[in-house]
Amino acid sequence: MVPALLLAAGPALADPASGPPPDPEHGKALFRACALCHTLTPDGGNRAGPTLWGLFGRPAGSVPGYRYSDALKNSGIVWDETTVSRLFEAGPDTVTPGSKMPLQTIPSPSDRADLLAYLREVTTPP
């Protein structure tokens, strides 16, 4: 009887602010704006911005062959869900001042979570 009570109480104990799980397909749609400057594959090369392949866990300013601004090379940032989310919450002018990345923000936390889910899915080596 106790397990049934715990199951019945489960949804009532869930955090209402957590919302639905991230949607990588929506993140893919959001990434279209980024695709003008960034590729996602190891052999995609660099465009106006570096490839995002292997993004998570990578120090900012470290893709070989891409000419980074001194500001980004010396930022000390390591890209993870928190730093990428902050980049799009506050904007590159705040998070990486002096870098070449144009000002783009994603005000919606759920949109940022969707973009992060997509990036994690497509840029993480197998």
Tab-separated table of N, CA and C in Angstrom:
chain	number	residue	atom	x	y	z
A	1	MET	N	0.817	-1.185	0.000
A	1	MET	CA	0.000	0.000	0.000
A	1	MET	C	0.865	1.256	0.000
A	2	VAL	N	1.972	1.256	0.674
A	2	VAL	CA	2.848	2.428	0.701
A	2	VAL	C	3.346	2.800	-0.691
A	3	PRO	N	3.809	1.815	-1.532
A	3	PRO	CA	4.245	2.194	-2.871
A	3	PRO	C	3.152	2.903	-3.663
A	4	ALA	N	1.913	2.466	-3.544
A	4	ALA	CA	0.818	3.113	-4.268
A	4	ALA	C	0.657	4.554	-3.806
A	5	LEU	N	0.812	4.776	-2.514
A	5	LEU	CA	0.710	6.144	-2.015
A	5	LEU	C	1.841	7.017	-2.544
A	6	LEU	N	3.036	6.467	-2.605
A	6	LEU	CA	4.162	7.232	-3.122
A	6	LEU	C	3.971	7.566	-4.591
A	7	LEU	N	3.477	6.614	-5.378
A	7	LEU	CA	3.227	6.880	-6.784
A	7	LEU	C	2.142	7.926	-6.956
A	8	ALA	N	1.108	7.825	-6.147
A	8	ALA	CA	0.013	8.785	-6.248
A	8	ALA	C	0.472	10.179	-5.852
A	9	ALA	N	1.413	10.250	-4.909
A	9	ALA	CA	1.886	11.554	-4.450
A	9	ALA	C	2.977	12.122	-5.348
A	10	GLY	N	3.580	11.284	-6.192
A	10	GLY	CA	4.716	11.703	-7.016
A	10	GLY	C	4.499	12.979	-7.794
A	11	PRO	N	3.462	13.082	-8.649
A	11	PRO	CA	3.270	14.296	-9.421
A	11	PRO	C	3.045	15.535	-8.566
A	12	ALA	N	2.404	15.358	-7.420
A	12	ALA	CA	2.158	16.509	-6.558
A	12	ALA	C	3.460	17.043	-5.970
A	13	LEU	N	4.494	16.192	-5.898
A	13	LEU	CA	5.766	16.616	-5.335
A	13	LEU	C	6.725	17.168	-6.389
A	14	ALA	N	6.350	17.058	-7.662
A	14	ALA	CA	7.229	17.523	-8.734
A	14	ALA	C	7.357	19.042	-8.672
A	15	ASP	N	8.492	19.540	-9.145
A	15	ASP	CA	8.742	20.979	-9.180
A	15	ASP	C	7.971	21.593	-10.341
A	16	PRO	N	6.973	22.434	-10.084
A	16	PRO	CA	6.172	22.997	-11.161
A	16	PRO	C	6.984	23.924	-12.066
A	17	ALA	N	8.066	24.473	-11.604
A	17	ALA	CA	8.872	25.382	-12.411
A	17	ALA	C	9.755	24.642	-13.405
A	18	SER	N	9.884	23.322	-13.249
A	18	SER	CA	10.784	22.587	-14.121
A	18	SER	C	10.262	22.510	-15.549
A	19	GLY	N	8.964	22.553	-15.765
A	19	GLY	CA	8.388	22.551	-17.096
A	19	GLY	C	8.637	21.253	-17.838
A	20	PRO	N	8.291	21.248	-19.126
A	20	PRO	CA	8.478	20.041	-19.924
A	20	PRO	C	9.964	19.806	-20.197
A	21	PRO	N	10.319	18.577	-20.565
A	21	PRO	CA	11.726	18.311	-20.889
A	21	PRO	C	12.143	19.093	-22.134
A	22	PRO	N	13.436	19.369	-22.276
A	22	PRO	CA	13.899	20.103	-23.462
A	22	PRO	C	13.539	19.370	-24.756
A	23	ASP	N	13.306	20.138	-25.801
A	23	ASP	CA	12.906	19.620	-27.112
A	23	ASP	C	14.015	19.895	-28.128
A	24	PRO	N	14.883	18.901	-28.389
A	24	PRO	CA	15.976	19.107	-29.339
A	24	PRO	C	15.502	19.501	-30.741
A	25	GLU	N	14.323	19.045	-31.157
A	25	GLU	CA	13.817	19.429	-32.493
A	25	GLU	C	13.542	20.934	-32.552
A	26	HIS	N	13.008	21.483	-31.476
A	26	HIS	CA	12.814	22.933	-31.428
A	26	HIS	C	14.171	23.629	-31.381
A	27	GLY	N	15.113	23.031	-30.659
A	27	GLY	CA	16.469	23.565	-30.618
A	27	GLY	C	17.105	23.596	-32.001
A	28	LYS	N	16.823	22.591	-32.800
A	28	LYS	CA	17.337	22.541	-34.181
A	28	LYS	C	16.804	23.724	-34.979
A	29	ALA	N	15.523	24.026	-34.809
A	29	ALA	CA	14.933	25.173	-35.496
A	29	ALA	C	15.585	26.477	-35.030
A	30	LEU	N	15.846	26.585	-33.732
A	30	LEU	CA	16.502	27.785	-33.206
A	30	LEU	C	17.928	27.921	-33.741
A	31	PHE	N	18.598	26.784	-33.950
A	31	PHE	CA	19.986	26.806	-34.413
A	31	PHE	C	20.128	27.371	-35.826
A	32	ARG	N	19.063	27.400	-36.597
A	32	ARG	CA	19.169	27.922	-37.973
A	32	ARG	C	19.806	29.304	-38.011
A	33	ALA	N	19.522	30.141	-37.022
A	33	ALA	CA	20.135	31.476	-36.977
A	33	ALA	C	21.641	31.382	-36.734
A	34	CYS	N	22.073	30.354	-36.016
A	34	CYS	CA	23.492	30.165	-35.699
A	34	CYS	C	24.255	29.545	-36.869
A	35	ALA	N	23.522	28.809	-37.730
A	35	ALA	CA	24.147	28.051	-38.819
A	35	ALA	C	24.793	28.951	-39.866
A	36	LEU	N	24.455	30.208	-39.872
A	36	LEU	CA	25.114	31.129	-40.799
A	36	LEU	C	26.599	31.253	-40.457
A	37	CYS	N	26.932	31.123	-39.183
A	37	CYS	CA	28.312	31.321	-38.725
A	37	CYS	C	28.996	30.049	-38.220
A	38	HIS	N	28.234	29.032	-37.823
A	38	HIS	CA	28.814	27.854	-37.177
A	38	HIS	C	28.401	26.551	-37.865
A	39	THR	N	29.345	25.629	-37.980
A	39	THR	CA	29.042	24.264	-38.399
A	39	THR	C	28.978	23.391	-37.148
A	40	LEU	N	28.520	22.153	-37.326
A	40	LEU	CA	28.312	21.265	-36.181
A	40	LEU	C	29.126	19.982	-36.236
A	41	THR	N	29.843	19.759	-37.311
A	41	THR	CA	30.525	18.489	-37.508
A	41	THR	C	32.041	18.653	-37.421
A	42	PRO	N	32.753	17.550	-37.187
A	42	PRO	CA	34.208	17.653	-37.072
A	42	PRO	C	34.871	18.077	-38.377
A	43	ASP	N	34.229	17.779	-39.499
A	43	ASP	CA	34.813	18.143	-40.785
A	43	ASP	C	34.083	19.313	-41.440
A	44	GLY	N	33.228	19.990	-40.677
A	44	GLY	CA	32.440	21.094	-41.225
A	44	GLY	C	33.232	22.369	-41.414
A	45	GLY	N	34.373	22.457	-40.787
A	45	GLY	CA	35.209	23.641	-40.926
A	45	GLY	C	34.665	24.833	-40.171
A	46	ASN	N	35.382	25.911	-40.298
A	46	ASN	CA	35.012	27.157	-39.646
A	46	ASN	C	34.376	28.090	-40.662
A	47	ARG	N	33.466	28.897	-40.203
A	47	ARG	CA	32.838	29.943	-41.017
A	47	ARG	C	33.210	31.263	-40.360
A	48	ALA	N	32.254	32.167	-40.239
A	48	ALA	CA	32.524	33.411	-39.512
A	48	ALA	C	32.809	33.096	-38.049
A	49	GLY	N	32.287	31.958	-37.567
A	49	GLY	CA	32.563	31.441	-36.228
A	49	GLY	C	33.144	30.047	-36.354
A	50	PRO	N	33.700	29.527	-35.269
A	50	PRO	CA	34.306	28.191	-35.320
A	50	PRO	C	33.259	27.079	-35.344
A	51	THR	N	33.680	25.891	-35.745
A	51	THR	CA	32.795	24.740	-35.635
A	51	THR	C	32.435	24.525	-34.171
A	52	LEU	N	31.243	24.033	-33.944
A	52	LEU	CA	30.801	23.758	-32.579
A	52	LEU	C	30.982	22.289	-32.206
A	53	TRP	N	31.565	21.499	-33.099
A	53	TRP	CA	31.821	20.088	-32.801
A	53	TRP	C	32.686	19.999	-31.545
A	54	GLY	N	32.293	19.179	-30.595
A	54	GLY	CA	33.046	19.030	-29.352
A	54	GLY	C	32.957	20.235	-28.440
A	55	LEU	N	31.889	21.011	-28.586
A	55	LEU	CA	31.726	22.257	-27.825
A	55	LEU	C	31.781	22.070	-26.314
A	56	PHE	N	31.019	21.098	-25.797
A	56	PHE	CA	30.876	20.967	-24.345
A	56	PHE	C	32.152	20.403	-23.714
A	57	GLY	N	32.706	21.182	-22.792
A	57	GLY	CA	33.963	20.822	-22.141
A	57	GLY	C	35.179	21.445	-22.792
A	58	ARG	N	34.963	22.188	-23.866
A	58	ARG	CA	36.072	22.799	-24.606
A	58	ARG	C	36.338	24.217	-24.094
A	59	PRO	N	37.595	24.565	-23.889
A	59	PRO	CA	37.902	25.948	-23.526
A	59	PRO	C	37.570	26.893	-24.680
A	60	ALA	N	37.028	28.039	-24.362
A	60	ALA	CA	36.742	29.044	-25.387
A	60	ALA	C	38.049	29.456	-26.070
A	61	GLY	N	37.953	29.684	-27.364
A	61	GLY	CA	39.120	30.148	-28.105
A	61	GLY	C	40.124	29.068	-28.439
A	62	SER	N	39.681	27.814	-28.565
A	62	SER	CA	40.659	26.736	-28.717
A	62	SER	C	40.511	25.869	-29.972
A	63	VAL	N	39.619	26.208	-30.894
A	63	VAL	CA	39.512	25.403	-32.118
A	63	VAL	C	40.687	25.747	-33.027
A	64	PRO	N	41.491	24.742	-33.388
A	64	PRO	CA	42.641	24.999	-34.253
A	64	PRO	C	42.203	25.601	-35.597
A	65	GLY	N	42.957	26.586	-36.040
A	65	GLY	CA	42.709	27.185	-37.341
A	65	GLY	C	41.714	28.327	-37.350
A	66	TYR	N	41.049	28.589	-36.230
A	66	TYR	CA	40.110	29.710	-36.188
A	66	TYR	C	40.792	30.907	-35.536
A	67	ARG	N	40.633	32.082	-36.126
A	67	ARG	CA	41.261	33.295	-35.591
A	67	ARG	C	40.323	33.964	-34.598
A	68	TYR	N	40.542	33.676	-33.339
A	68	TYR	CA	39.726	34.227	-32.258
A	68	TYR	C	40.211	35.616	-31.864
A	69	SER	N	39.299	36.376	-31.283
A	69	SER	CA	39.683	37.642	-30.662
A	69	SER	C	40.496	37.328	-29.407
A	70	ASP	N	41.369	38.243	-29.031
A	70	ASP	CA	42.121	38.070	-27.786
A	70	ASP	C	41.173	37.956	-26.597
A	71	ALA	N	40.059	38.696	-26.651
A	71	ALA	CA	39.093	38.676	-25.550
A	71	ALA	C	38.568	37.259	-25.308
A	72	LEU	N	38.247	36.543	-26.376
A	72	LEU	CA	37.715	35.195	-26.197
A	72	LEU	C	38.830	34.213	-25.832
A	73	LYS	N	39.982	34.334	-26.478
A	73	LYS	CA	41.099	33.432	-26.168
A	73	LYS	C	41.510	33.531	-24.706
A	74	ASN	N	41.396	34.709	-24.134
A	74	ASN	CA	41.845	34.944	-22.765
A	74	ASN	C	40.696	34.977	-21.755
A	75	SER	N	39.510	34.524	-22.153
A	75	SER	CA	38.331	34.646	-21.289
A	75	SER	C	38.328	33.657	-20.124
A	76	GLY	N	39.006	32.524	-20.275
A	76	GLY	CA	38.979	31.502	-19.233
A	76	GLY	C	37.694	30.691	-19.202
A	77	ILE	N	36.825	30.910	-20.171
A	77	ILE	CA	35.550	30.182	-20.226
A	77	ILE	C	35.784	28.760	-20.712
A	78	VAL	N	35.104	27.823	-20.082
A	78	VAL	CA	35.000	26.459	-20.589
A	78	VAL	C	33.518	26.270	-20.896
A	79	TRP	N	33.226	25.881	-22.143
A	79	TRP	CA	31.831	25.777	-22.561
A	79	TRP	C	31.153	24.552	-21.952
A	80	ASP	N	30.061	24.809	-21.252
A	80	ASP	CA	29.198	23.768	-20.713
A	80	ASP	C	27.773	24.317	-20.768
A	81	GLU	N	26.802	23.569	-20.262
A	81	GLU	CA	25.418	24.024	-20.339
A	81	GLU	C	25.231	25.389	-19.668
A	82	THR	N	25.899	25.605	-18.569
A	82	THR	CA	25.745	26.864	-17.838
A	82	THR	C	26.328	28.035	-18.613
A	83	THR	N	27.540	27.881	-19.139
A	83	THR	CA	28.182	29.006	-19.830
A	83	THR	C	27.500	29.306	-21.164
A	84	VAL	N	27.081	28.259	-21.897
A	84	VAL	CA	26.387	28.501	-23.170
A	84	VAL	C	25.025	29.149	-22.899
A	85	SER	N	24.307	28.679	-21.899
A	85	SER	CA	23.026	29.280	-21.558
A	85	SER	C	23.208	30.747	-21.163
A	86	ARG	N	24.205	31.015	-20.367
A	86	ARG	CA	24.475	32.401	-19.944
A	86	ARG	C	24.812	33.282	-21.139
A	87	LEU	N	25.559	32.729	-22.107
A	87	LEU	CA	25.905	33.486	-23.311
A	87	LEU	C	24.652	33.995	-24.009
A	88	PHE	N	23.635	33.126	-24.116
A	88	PHE	CA	22.417	33.522	-24.819
A	88	PHE	C	21.392	34.210	-23.929
A	89	GLU	N	21.567	34.119	-22.633
A	89	GLU	CA	20.687	34.856	-21.717
A	89	GLU	C	21.130	36.322	-21.643
A	90	ALA	N	22.407	36.546	-21.397
A	90	ALA	CA	22.917	37.904	-21.208
A	90	ALA	C	23.444	38.531	-22.487
A	91	GLY	N	23.880	37.697	-23.433
A	91	GLY	CA	24.431	38.192	-24.693
A	91	GLY	C	25.942	38.174	-24.696
A	92	PRO	N	26.529	37.980	-25.879
A	92	PRO	CA	27.980	37.925	-26.002
A	92	PRO	C	28.671	39.219	-25.544
A	93	ASP	N	27.987	40.350	-25.693
A	93	ASP	CA	28.602	41.611	-25.272
A	93	ASP	C	28.825	41.657	-23.768
A	94	THR	N	28.067	40.871	-23.015
A	94	THR	CA	28.217	40.804	-21.564
A	94	THR	C	29.117	39.646	-21.145
A	95	VAL	N	28.917	38.474	-21.747
A	95	VAL	CA	29.637	37.271	-21.339
A	95	VAL	C	31.043	37.222	-21.938
A	96	THR	N	31.167	37.652	-23.180
A	96	THR	CA	32.471	37.634	-23.868
A	96	THR	C	32.742	39.006	-24.490
A	97	PRO	N	32.806	40.058	-23.679
A	97	PRO	CA	32.992	41.403	-24.243
A	97	PRO	C	34.289	41.478	-25.049
A	98	GLY	N	34.189	42.121	-26.216
A	98	GLY	CA	35.350	42.258	-27.083
A	98	GLY	C	35.491	41.121	-28.075
A	99	SER	N	34.610	40.116	-28.005
A	99	SER	CA	34.676	39.018	-28.972
A	99	SER	C	33.972	39.443	-30.259
A	100	LYS	N	34.115	38.615	-31.290
A	100	LYS	CA	33.539	38.929	-32.595
A	100	LYS	C	32.098	38.463	-32.739
A	101	MET	N	31.576	37.704	-31.770
A	101	MET	CA	30.225	37.165	-31.907
A	101	MET	C	29.199	38.285	-31.870
A	102	PRO	N	28.287	38.290	-32.869
A	102	PRO	CA	27.269	39.342	-32.870
A	102	PRO	C	26.297	39.169	-31.705
A	103	LEU	N	25.669	40.260	-31.339
A	103	LEU	CA	24.724	40.235	-30.228
A	103	LEU	C	23.504	39.409	-30.604
A	104	GLN	N	23.322	38.327	-29.905
A	104	GLN	CA	22.136	37.490	-30.045
A	104	GLN	C	21.770	37.001	-28.656
A	105	THR	N	20.513	37.161	-28.306
A	105	THR	CA	20.048	36.643	-27.021
A	105	THR	C	18.836	35.751	-27.260
A	106	ILE	N	18.625	34.848	-26.324
A	106	ILE	CA	17.440	33.987	-26.314
A	106	ILE	C	16.834	34.164	-24.925
A	107	PRO	N	15.865	35.061	-24.797
A	107	PRO	CA	15.321	35.384	-23.477
A	107	PRO	C	14.604	34.225	-22.783
A	108	SER	N	14.005	33.330	-23.537
A	108	SER	CA	13.207	32.256	-22.954
A	108	SER	C	14.086	31.127	-22.412
A	109	PRO	N	13.979	30.821	-21.110
A	109	PRO	CA	14.743	29.696	-20.560
A	109	PRO	C	14.442	28.365	-21.256
A	110	SER	N	13.191	28.144	-21.647
A	110	SER	CA	12.860	26.877	-22.313
A	110	SER	C	13.461	26.825	-23.713
A	111	ASP	N	13.506	27.953	-24.420
A	111	ASP	CA	14.163	27.981	-25.729
A	111	ASP	C	15.661	27.711	-25.584
A	112	ARG	N	16.280	28.305	-24.571
A	112	ARG	CA	17.714	28.039	-24.344
A	112	ARG	C	17.945	26.569	-24.026
A	113	ALA	N	17.067	25.980	-23.212
A	113	ALA	CA	17.197	24.554	-22.876
A	113	ALA	C	17.038	23.689	-24.126
A	114	ASP	N	16.132	24.076	-25.016
A	114	ASP	CA	15.938	23.331	-26.257
A	114	ASP	C	17.185	23.423	-27.143
A	115	LEU	N	17.749	24.611	-27.266
A	115	LEU	CA	18.966	24.783	-28.065
A	115	LEU	C	20.116	23.979	-27.466
A	116	LEU	N	20.261	24.027	-26.161
A	116	LEU	CA	21.325	23.256	-25.504
A	116	LEU	C	21.150	21.759	-25.720
A	117	ALA	N	19.913	21.277	-25.643
A	117	ALA	CA	19.657	19.850	-25.867
A	117	ALA	C	20.057	19.460	-27.286
A	118	TYR	N	19.725	20.299	-28.248
A	118	TYR	CA	20.103	20.022	-29.637
A	118	TYR	C	21.618	20.046	-29.806
A	119	LEU	N	22.265	21.078	-29.274
A	119	LEU	CA	23.725	21.171	-29.406
A	119	LEU	C	24.418	19.994	-28.738
A	120	ARG	N	23.947	19.597	-27.579
A	120	ARG	CA	24.534	18.449	-26.884
A	120	ARG	C	24.405	17.195	-27.750
A	121	GLU	N	23.245	17.043	-28.363
A	121	GLU	CA	22.956	15.861	-29.190
A	121	GLU	C	23.846	15.794	-30.435
A	122	VAL	N	24.065	16.933	-31.082
A	122	VAL	CA	24.742	16.898	-32.392
A	122	VAL	C	26.226	17.259	-32.357
A	123	THR	N	26.719	17.767	-31.243
A	123	THR	CA	28.139	18.175	-31.210
A	123	THR	C	29.010	17.304	-30.323
A	124	THR	N	28.396	16.348	-29.656
A	124	THR	CA	29.140	15.490	-28.739
A	124	THR	C	29.708	14.287	-29.500
A	125	PRO	N	31.016	14.110	-29.486
A	125	PRO	CA	31.593	12.948	-30.159
A	125	PRO	C	31.033	11.645	-29.581
A	126	PRO	N	30.924	10.623	-30.439
A	126	PRO	CA	30.355	9.337	-29.961
A	126	PRO	C	31.203	8.685	-28.886
